[in-house]
PDB file of C-alpha atoms in Angstrom:
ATOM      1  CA  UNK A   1      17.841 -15.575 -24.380  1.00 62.00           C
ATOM      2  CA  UNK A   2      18.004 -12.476 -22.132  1.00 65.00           C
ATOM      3  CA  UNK A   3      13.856 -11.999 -21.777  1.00 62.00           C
ATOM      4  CA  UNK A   4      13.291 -15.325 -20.209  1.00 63.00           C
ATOM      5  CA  UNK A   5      16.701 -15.247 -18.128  1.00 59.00           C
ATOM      6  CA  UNK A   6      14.959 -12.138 -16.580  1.00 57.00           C
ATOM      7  CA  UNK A   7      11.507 -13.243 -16.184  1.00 50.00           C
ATOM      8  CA  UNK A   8      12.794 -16.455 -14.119  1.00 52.00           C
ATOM      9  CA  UNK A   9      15.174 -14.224 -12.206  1.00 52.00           C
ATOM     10  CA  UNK A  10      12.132 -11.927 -11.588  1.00 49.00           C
ATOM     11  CA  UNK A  11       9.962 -15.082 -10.231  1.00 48.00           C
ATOM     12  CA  UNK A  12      12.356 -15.907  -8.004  1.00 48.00           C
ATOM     13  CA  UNK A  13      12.902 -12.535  -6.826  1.00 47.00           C
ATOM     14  CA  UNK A  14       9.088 -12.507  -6.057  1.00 47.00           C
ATOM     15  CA  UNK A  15       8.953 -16.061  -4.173  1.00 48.00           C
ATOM     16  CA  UNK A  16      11.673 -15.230  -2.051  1.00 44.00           C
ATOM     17  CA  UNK A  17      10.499 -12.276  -1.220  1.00 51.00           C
ATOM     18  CA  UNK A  18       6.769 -13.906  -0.347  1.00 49.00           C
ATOM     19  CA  UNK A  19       8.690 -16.730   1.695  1.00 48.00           C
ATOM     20  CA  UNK A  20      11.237 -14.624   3.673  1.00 48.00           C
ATOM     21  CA  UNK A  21      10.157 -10.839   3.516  1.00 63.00           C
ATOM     22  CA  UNK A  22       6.875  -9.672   2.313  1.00 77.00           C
ATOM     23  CA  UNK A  23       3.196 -11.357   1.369  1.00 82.00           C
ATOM     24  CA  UNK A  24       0.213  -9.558   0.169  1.00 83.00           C
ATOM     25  CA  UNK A  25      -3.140 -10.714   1.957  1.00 87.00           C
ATOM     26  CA  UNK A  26      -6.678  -9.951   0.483  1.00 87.00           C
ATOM     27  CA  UNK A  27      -9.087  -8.926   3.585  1.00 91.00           C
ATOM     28  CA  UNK A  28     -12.040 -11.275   3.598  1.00 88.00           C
ATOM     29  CA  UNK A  29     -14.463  -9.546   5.851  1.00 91.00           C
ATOM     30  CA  UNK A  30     -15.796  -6.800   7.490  1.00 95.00           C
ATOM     31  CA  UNK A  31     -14.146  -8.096  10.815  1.00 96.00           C
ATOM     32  CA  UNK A  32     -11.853  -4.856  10.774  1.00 97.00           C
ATOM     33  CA  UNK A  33     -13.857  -1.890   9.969  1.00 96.00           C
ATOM     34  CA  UNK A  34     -12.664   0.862   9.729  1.00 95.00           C
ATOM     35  CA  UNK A  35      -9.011  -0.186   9.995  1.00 97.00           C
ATOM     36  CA  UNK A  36      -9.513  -2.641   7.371  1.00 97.00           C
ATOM     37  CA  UNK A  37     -12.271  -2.980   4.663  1.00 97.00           C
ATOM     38  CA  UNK A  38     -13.827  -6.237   3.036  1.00 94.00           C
ATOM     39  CA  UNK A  39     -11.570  -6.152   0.014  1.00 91.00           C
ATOM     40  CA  UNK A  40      -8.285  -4.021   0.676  1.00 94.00           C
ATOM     41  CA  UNK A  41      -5.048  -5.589   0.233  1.00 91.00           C
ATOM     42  CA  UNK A  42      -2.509  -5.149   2.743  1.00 92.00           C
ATOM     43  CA  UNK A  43       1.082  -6.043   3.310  1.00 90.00           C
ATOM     44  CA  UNK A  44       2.611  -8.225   6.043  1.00 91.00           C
ATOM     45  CA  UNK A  45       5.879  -8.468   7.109  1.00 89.00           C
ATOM     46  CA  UNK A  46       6.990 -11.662   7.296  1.00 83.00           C
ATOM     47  CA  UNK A  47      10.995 -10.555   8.176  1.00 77.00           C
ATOM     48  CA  UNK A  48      11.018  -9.701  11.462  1.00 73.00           C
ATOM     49  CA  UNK A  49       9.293 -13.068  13.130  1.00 65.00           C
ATOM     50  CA  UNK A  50      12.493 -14.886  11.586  1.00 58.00           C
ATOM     51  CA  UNK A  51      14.945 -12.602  13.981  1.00 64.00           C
ATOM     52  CA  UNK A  52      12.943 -13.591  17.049  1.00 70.00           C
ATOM     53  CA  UNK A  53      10.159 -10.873  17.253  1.00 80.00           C
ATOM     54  CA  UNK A  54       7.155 -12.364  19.111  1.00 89.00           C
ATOM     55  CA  UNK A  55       3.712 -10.153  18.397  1.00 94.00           C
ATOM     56  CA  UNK A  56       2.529  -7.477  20.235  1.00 95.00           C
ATOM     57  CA  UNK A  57       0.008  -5.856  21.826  1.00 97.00           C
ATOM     58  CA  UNK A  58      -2.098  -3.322  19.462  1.00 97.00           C
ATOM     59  CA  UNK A  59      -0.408  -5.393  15.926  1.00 97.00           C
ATOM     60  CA  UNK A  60      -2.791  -6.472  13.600  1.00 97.00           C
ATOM     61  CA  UNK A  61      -1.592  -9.821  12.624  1.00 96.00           C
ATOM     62  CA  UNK A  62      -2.509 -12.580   9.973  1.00 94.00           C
ATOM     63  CA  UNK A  63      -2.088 -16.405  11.398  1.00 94.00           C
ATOM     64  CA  UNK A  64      -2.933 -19.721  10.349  1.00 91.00           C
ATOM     65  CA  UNK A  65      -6.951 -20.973  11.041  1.00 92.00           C
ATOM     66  CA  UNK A  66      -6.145 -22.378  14.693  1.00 91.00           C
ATOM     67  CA  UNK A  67      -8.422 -24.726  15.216  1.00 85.00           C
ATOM     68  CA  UNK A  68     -11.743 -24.859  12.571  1.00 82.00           C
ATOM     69  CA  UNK A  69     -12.487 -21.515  12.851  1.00 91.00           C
ATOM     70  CA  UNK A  70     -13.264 -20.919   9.051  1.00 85.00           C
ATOM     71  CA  UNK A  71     -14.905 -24.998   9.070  1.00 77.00           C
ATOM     72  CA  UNK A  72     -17.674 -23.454   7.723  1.00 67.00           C
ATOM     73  CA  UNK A  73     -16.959 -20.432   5.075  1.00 63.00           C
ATOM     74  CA  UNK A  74     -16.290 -21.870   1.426  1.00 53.00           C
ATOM     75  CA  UNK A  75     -12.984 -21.392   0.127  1.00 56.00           C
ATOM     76  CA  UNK A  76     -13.080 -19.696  -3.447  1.00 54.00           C
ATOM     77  CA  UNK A  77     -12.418 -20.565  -6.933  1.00 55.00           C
ATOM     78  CA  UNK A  78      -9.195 -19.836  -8.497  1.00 55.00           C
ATOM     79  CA  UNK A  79      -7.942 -20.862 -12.105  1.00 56.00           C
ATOM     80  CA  UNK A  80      -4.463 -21.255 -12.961  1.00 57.00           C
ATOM     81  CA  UNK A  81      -3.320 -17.740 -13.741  1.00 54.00           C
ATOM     82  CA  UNK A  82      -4.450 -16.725 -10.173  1.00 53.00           C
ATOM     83  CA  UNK A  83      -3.107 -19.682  -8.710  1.00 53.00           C
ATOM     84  CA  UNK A  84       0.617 -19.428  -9.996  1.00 56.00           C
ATOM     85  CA  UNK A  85       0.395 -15.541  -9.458  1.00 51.00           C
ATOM     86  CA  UNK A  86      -0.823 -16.762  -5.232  1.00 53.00           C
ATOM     87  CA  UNK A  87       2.162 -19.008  -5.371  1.00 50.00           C
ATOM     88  CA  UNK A  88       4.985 -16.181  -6.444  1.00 47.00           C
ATOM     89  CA  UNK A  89       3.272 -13.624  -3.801  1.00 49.00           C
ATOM     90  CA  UNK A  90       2.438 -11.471  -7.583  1.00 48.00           C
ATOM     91  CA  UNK A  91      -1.673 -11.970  -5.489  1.00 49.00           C
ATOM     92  CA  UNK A  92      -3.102 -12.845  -2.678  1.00 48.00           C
ATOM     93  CA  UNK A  93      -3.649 -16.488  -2.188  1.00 51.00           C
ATOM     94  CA  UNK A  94      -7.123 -16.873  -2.536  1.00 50.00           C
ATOM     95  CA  UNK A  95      -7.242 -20.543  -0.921  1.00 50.00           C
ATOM     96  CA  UNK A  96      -5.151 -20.363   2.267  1.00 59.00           C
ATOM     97  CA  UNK A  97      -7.085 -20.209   5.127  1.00 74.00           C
ATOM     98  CA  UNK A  98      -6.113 -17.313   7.244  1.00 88.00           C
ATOM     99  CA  UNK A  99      -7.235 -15.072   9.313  1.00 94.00           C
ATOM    100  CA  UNK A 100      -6.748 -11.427  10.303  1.00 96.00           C
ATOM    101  CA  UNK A 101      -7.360  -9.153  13.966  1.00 98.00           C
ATOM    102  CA  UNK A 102      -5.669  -7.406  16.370  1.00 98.00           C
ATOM    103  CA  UNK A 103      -3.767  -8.586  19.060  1.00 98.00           C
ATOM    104  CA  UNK A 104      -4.930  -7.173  22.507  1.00 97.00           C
ATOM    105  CA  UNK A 105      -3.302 -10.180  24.842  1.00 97.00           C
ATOM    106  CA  UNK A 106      -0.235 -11.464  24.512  1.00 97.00           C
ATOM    107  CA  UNK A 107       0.934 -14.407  26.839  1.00 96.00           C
ATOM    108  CA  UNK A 108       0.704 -13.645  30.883  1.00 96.00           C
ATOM    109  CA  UNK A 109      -1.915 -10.771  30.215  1.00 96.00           C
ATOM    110  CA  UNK A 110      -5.642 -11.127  31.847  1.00 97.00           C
ATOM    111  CA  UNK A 111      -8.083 -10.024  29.361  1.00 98.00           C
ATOM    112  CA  UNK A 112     -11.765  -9.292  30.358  1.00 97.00           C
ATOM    113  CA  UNK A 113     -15.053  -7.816  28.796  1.00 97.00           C
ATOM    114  CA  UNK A 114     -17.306  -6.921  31.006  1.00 96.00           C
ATOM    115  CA  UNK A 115     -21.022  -5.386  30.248  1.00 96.00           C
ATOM    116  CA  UNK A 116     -20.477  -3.426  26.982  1.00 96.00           C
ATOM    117  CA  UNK A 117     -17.206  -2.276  28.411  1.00 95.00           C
ATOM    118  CA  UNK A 118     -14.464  -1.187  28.112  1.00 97.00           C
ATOM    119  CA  UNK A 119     -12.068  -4.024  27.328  1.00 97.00           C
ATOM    120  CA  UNK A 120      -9.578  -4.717  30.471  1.00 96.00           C
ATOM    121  CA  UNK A 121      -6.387  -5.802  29.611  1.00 97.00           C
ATOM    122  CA  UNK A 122      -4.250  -6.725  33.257  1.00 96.00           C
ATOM    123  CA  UNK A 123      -7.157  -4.601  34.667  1.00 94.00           C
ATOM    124  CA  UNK A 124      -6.080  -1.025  32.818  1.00 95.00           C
ATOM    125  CA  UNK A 125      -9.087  -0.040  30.727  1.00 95.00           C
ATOM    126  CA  UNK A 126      -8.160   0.810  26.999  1.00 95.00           C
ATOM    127  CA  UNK A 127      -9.262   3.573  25.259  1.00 95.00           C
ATOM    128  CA  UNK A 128     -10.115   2.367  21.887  1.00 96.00           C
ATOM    129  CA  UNK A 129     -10.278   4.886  18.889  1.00 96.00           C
ATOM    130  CA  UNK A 130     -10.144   2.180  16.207  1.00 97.00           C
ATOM    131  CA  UNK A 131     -12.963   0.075  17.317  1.00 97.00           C
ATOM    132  CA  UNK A 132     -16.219   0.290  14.609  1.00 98.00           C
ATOM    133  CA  UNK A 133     -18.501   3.903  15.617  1.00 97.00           C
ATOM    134  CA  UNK A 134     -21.676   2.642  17.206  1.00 95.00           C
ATOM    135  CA  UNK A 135     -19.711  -0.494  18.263  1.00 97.00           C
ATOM    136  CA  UNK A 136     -19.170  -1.425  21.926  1.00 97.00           C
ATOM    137  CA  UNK A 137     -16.003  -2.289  22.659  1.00 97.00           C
ATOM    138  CA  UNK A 138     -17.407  -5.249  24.649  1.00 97.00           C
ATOM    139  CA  UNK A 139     -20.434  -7.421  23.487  1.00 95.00           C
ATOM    140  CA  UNK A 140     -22.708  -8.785  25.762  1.00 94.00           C
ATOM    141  CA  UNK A 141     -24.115 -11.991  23.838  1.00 92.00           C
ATOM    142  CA  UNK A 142     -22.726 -15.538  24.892  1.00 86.00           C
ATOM    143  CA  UNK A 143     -19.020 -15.264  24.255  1.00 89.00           C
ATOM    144  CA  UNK A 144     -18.890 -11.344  24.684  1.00 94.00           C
ATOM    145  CA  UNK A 145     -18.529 -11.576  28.606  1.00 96.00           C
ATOM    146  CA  UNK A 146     -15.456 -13.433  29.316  1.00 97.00           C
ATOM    147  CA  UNK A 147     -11.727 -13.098  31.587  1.00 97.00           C
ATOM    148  CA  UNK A 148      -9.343 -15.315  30.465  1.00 97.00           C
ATOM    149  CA  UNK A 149      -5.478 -15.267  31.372  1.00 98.00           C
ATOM    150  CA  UNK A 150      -3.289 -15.703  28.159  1.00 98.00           C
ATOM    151  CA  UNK A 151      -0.685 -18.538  27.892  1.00 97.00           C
ATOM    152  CA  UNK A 152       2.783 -18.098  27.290  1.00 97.00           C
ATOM    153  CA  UNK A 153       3.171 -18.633  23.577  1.00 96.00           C
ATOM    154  CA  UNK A 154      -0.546 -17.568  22.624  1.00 98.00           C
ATOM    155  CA  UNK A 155      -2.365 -14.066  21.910  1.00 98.00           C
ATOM    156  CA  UNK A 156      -5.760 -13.164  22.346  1.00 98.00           C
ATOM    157  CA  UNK A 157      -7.292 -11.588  19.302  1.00 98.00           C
ATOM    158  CA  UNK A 158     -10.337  -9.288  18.548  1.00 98.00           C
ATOM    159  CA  UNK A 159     -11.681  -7.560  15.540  1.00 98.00           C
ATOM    160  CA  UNK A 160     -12.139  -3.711  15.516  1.00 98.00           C
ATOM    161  CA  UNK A 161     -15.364  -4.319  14.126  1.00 98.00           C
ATOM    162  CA  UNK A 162     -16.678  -5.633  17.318  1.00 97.00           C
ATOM    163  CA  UNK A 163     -19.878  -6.394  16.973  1.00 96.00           C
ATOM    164  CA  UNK A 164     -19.056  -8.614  13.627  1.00 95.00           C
ATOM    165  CA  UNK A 165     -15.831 -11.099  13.957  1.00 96.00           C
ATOM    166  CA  UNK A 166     -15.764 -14.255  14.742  1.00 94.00           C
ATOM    167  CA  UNK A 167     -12.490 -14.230  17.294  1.00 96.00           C
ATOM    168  CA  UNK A 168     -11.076 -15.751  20.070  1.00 97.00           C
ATOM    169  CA  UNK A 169     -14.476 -14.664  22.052  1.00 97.00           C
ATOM    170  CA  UNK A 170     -16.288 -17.157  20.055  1.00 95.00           C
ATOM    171  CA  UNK A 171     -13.830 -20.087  20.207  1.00 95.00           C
ATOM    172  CA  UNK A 172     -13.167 -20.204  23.929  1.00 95.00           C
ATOM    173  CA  UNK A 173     -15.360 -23.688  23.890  1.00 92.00           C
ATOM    174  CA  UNK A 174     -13.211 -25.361  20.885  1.00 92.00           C
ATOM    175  CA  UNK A 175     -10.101 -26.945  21.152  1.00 90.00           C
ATOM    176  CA  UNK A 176      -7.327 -24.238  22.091  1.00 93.00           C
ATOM    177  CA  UNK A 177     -10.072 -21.770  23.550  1.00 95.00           C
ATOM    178  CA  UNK A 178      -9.847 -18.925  21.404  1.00 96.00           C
ATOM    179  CA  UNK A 179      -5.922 -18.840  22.286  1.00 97.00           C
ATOM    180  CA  UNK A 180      -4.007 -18.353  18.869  1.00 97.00           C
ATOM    181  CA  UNK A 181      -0.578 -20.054  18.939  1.00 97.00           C
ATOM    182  CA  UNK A 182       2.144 -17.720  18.084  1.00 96.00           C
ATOM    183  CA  UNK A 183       3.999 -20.193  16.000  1.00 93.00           C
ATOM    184  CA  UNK A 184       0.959 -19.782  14.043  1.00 93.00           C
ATOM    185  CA  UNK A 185       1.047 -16.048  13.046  1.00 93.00           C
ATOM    186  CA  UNK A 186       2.182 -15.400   9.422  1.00 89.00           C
ATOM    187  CA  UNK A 187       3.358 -12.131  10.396  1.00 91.00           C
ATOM    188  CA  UNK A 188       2.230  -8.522  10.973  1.00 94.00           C
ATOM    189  CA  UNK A 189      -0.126  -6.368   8.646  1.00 95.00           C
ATOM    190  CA  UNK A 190       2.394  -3.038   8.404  1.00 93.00           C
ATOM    191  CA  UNK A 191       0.408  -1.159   5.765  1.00 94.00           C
ATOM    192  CA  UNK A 192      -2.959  -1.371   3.040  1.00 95.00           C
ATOM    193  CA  UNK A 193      -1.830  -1.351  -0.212  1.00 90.00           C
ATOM    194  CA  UNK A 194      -4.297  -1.842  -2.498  1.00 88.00           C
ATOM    195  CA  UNK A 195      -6.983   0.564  -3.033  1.00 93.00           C
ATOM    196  CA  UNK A 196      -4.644   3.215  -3.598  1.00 92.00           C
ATOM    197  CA  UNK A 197      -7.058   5.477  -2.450  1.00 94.00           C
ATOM    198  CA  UNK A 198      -6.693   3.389   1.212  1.00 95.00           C
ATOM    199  CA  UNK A 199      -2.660   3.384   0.703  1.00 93.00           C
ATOM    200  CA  UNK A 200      -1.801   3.833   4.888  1.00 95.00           C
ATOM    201  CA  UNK A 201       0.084   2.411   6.913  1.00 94.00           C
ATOM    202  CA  UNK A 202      -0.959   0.262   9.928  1.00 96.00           C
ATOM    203  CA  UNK A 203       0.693   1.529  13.269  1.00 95.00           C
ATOM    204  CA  UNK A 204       0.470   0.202  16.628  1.00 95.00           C
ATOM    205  CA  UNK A 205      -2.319   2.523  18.717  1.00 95.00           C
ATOM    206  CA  UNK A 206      -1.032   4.714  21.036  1.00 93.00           C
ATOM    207  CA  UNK A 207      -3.429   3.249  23.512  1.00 92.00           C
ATOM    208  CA  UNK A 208      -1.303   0.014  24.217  1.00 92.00           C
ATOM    209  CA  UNK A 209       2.091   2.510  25.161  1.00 87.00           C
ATOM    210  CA  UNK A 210      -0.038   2.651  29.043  1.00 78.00           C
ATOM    211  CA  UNK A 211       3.364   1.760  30.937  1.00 76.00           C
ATOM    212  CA  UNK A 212       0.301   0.126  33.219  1.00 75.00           C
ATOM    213  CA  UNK A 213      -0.680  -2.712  31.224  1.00 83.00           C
ATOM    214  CA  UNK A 214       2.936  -4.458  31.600  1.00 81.00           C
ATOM    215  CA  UNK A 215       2.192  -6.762  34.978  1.00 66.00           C
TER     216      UNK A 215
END
């Protein structure tokens, strides 16, 4: 009577804590290199949005697909096990269709690429340790050269690996124009969990404490 009493109370132990306070997310791509390799698991906090925290600059954040930006990558196979383990937070969900960058402008900010760079966010260039070596921090293909002024409730997201990620550069022609709602951001990648060999946490860059990129 006592062992299934405890694995029920353990389940819902794990489901709450994947609803209200902590979800594991499986990294899909090489979009974040270094920060974040094509496999890793990492951990995002999923607490602090419900107390009234918007996303800031420098956060890596997972959010919802805003607008048909995965329409064309195949969403994988799971079986059951994997399925119910997705649903309890035990695994990543393998079919939800998120995504995962770093925010670098949040609403009111101008952001602009310009050549191969650097990246101008409200004019003050950032110095960007984190983006890919031999990446430019700006890419200068159709999409790479752009200044756009965020809205109030949106963020502008890039991958570290610059040169590779499909992000709000590449969407500014779709519905929303690369903007990513905030109401659609699961919450913020805080640390990599799985390799433990890549057990780190993920801290904001000291590059986005400028006191000049607050207009």
């Amino acid at each position: 009577m006592e062992l299934p009493l405890l694995v029920g109370i353990a389940l819902v132990l794990a489901l709450l804590m994947k609803t209200f306070l902590l979800q594991a997310f499986s990294i899909p791509s090489d979009s974040m290199r270094n920060t974040l390799l094509k496999g890793d698991r990492v951990l995002v906090d999923k607490l602090t949005p419900w107390f009234g925290s918007q996303p800031e600059r420098g956060e890596v954040v997972v959010f919802h697909d805003p607008g048909a930006w995965l329409k064309n990558e195949p969403t994988p196979r799971t079986n059951g096990v994997q399925k119910a383990l997705s649903f309890i937070g035990l695994m990543p969900s393998a079919e939800e269709k998120d995504l995962i960058k770093r925010v670098v402008g949040v609403g009111g900010d101008t952001v602009e690429c310009k050549g191969e760079g650097p990246l101008r966010v409200n004019g003050k260039a950032l110095d960007e340790p984190y983006v890919f070596p031999g990446n430019t921090a700006c890419s200068t293909d159709e999409g790479g050269q752009f200044k756009v002024t965020v809205p109030a409730g949106h963020l502008w997201v890039m991958g570290d690996h610059r040169q590779a990620s499909g992000d709000s550069r590449y969407h500014q022609h779709e519905p929303g124009a690369g903007m990513v709602p905030v109401d659609d951001v699961v919450g913020r990648a805080v640390a990599v969990a799985w390799p433990l060999d890549r057990l780190d946490s993920l801290p904001v860059p000291d590059t986005f404490d400028h006191p000049g990129l607050d207009k």
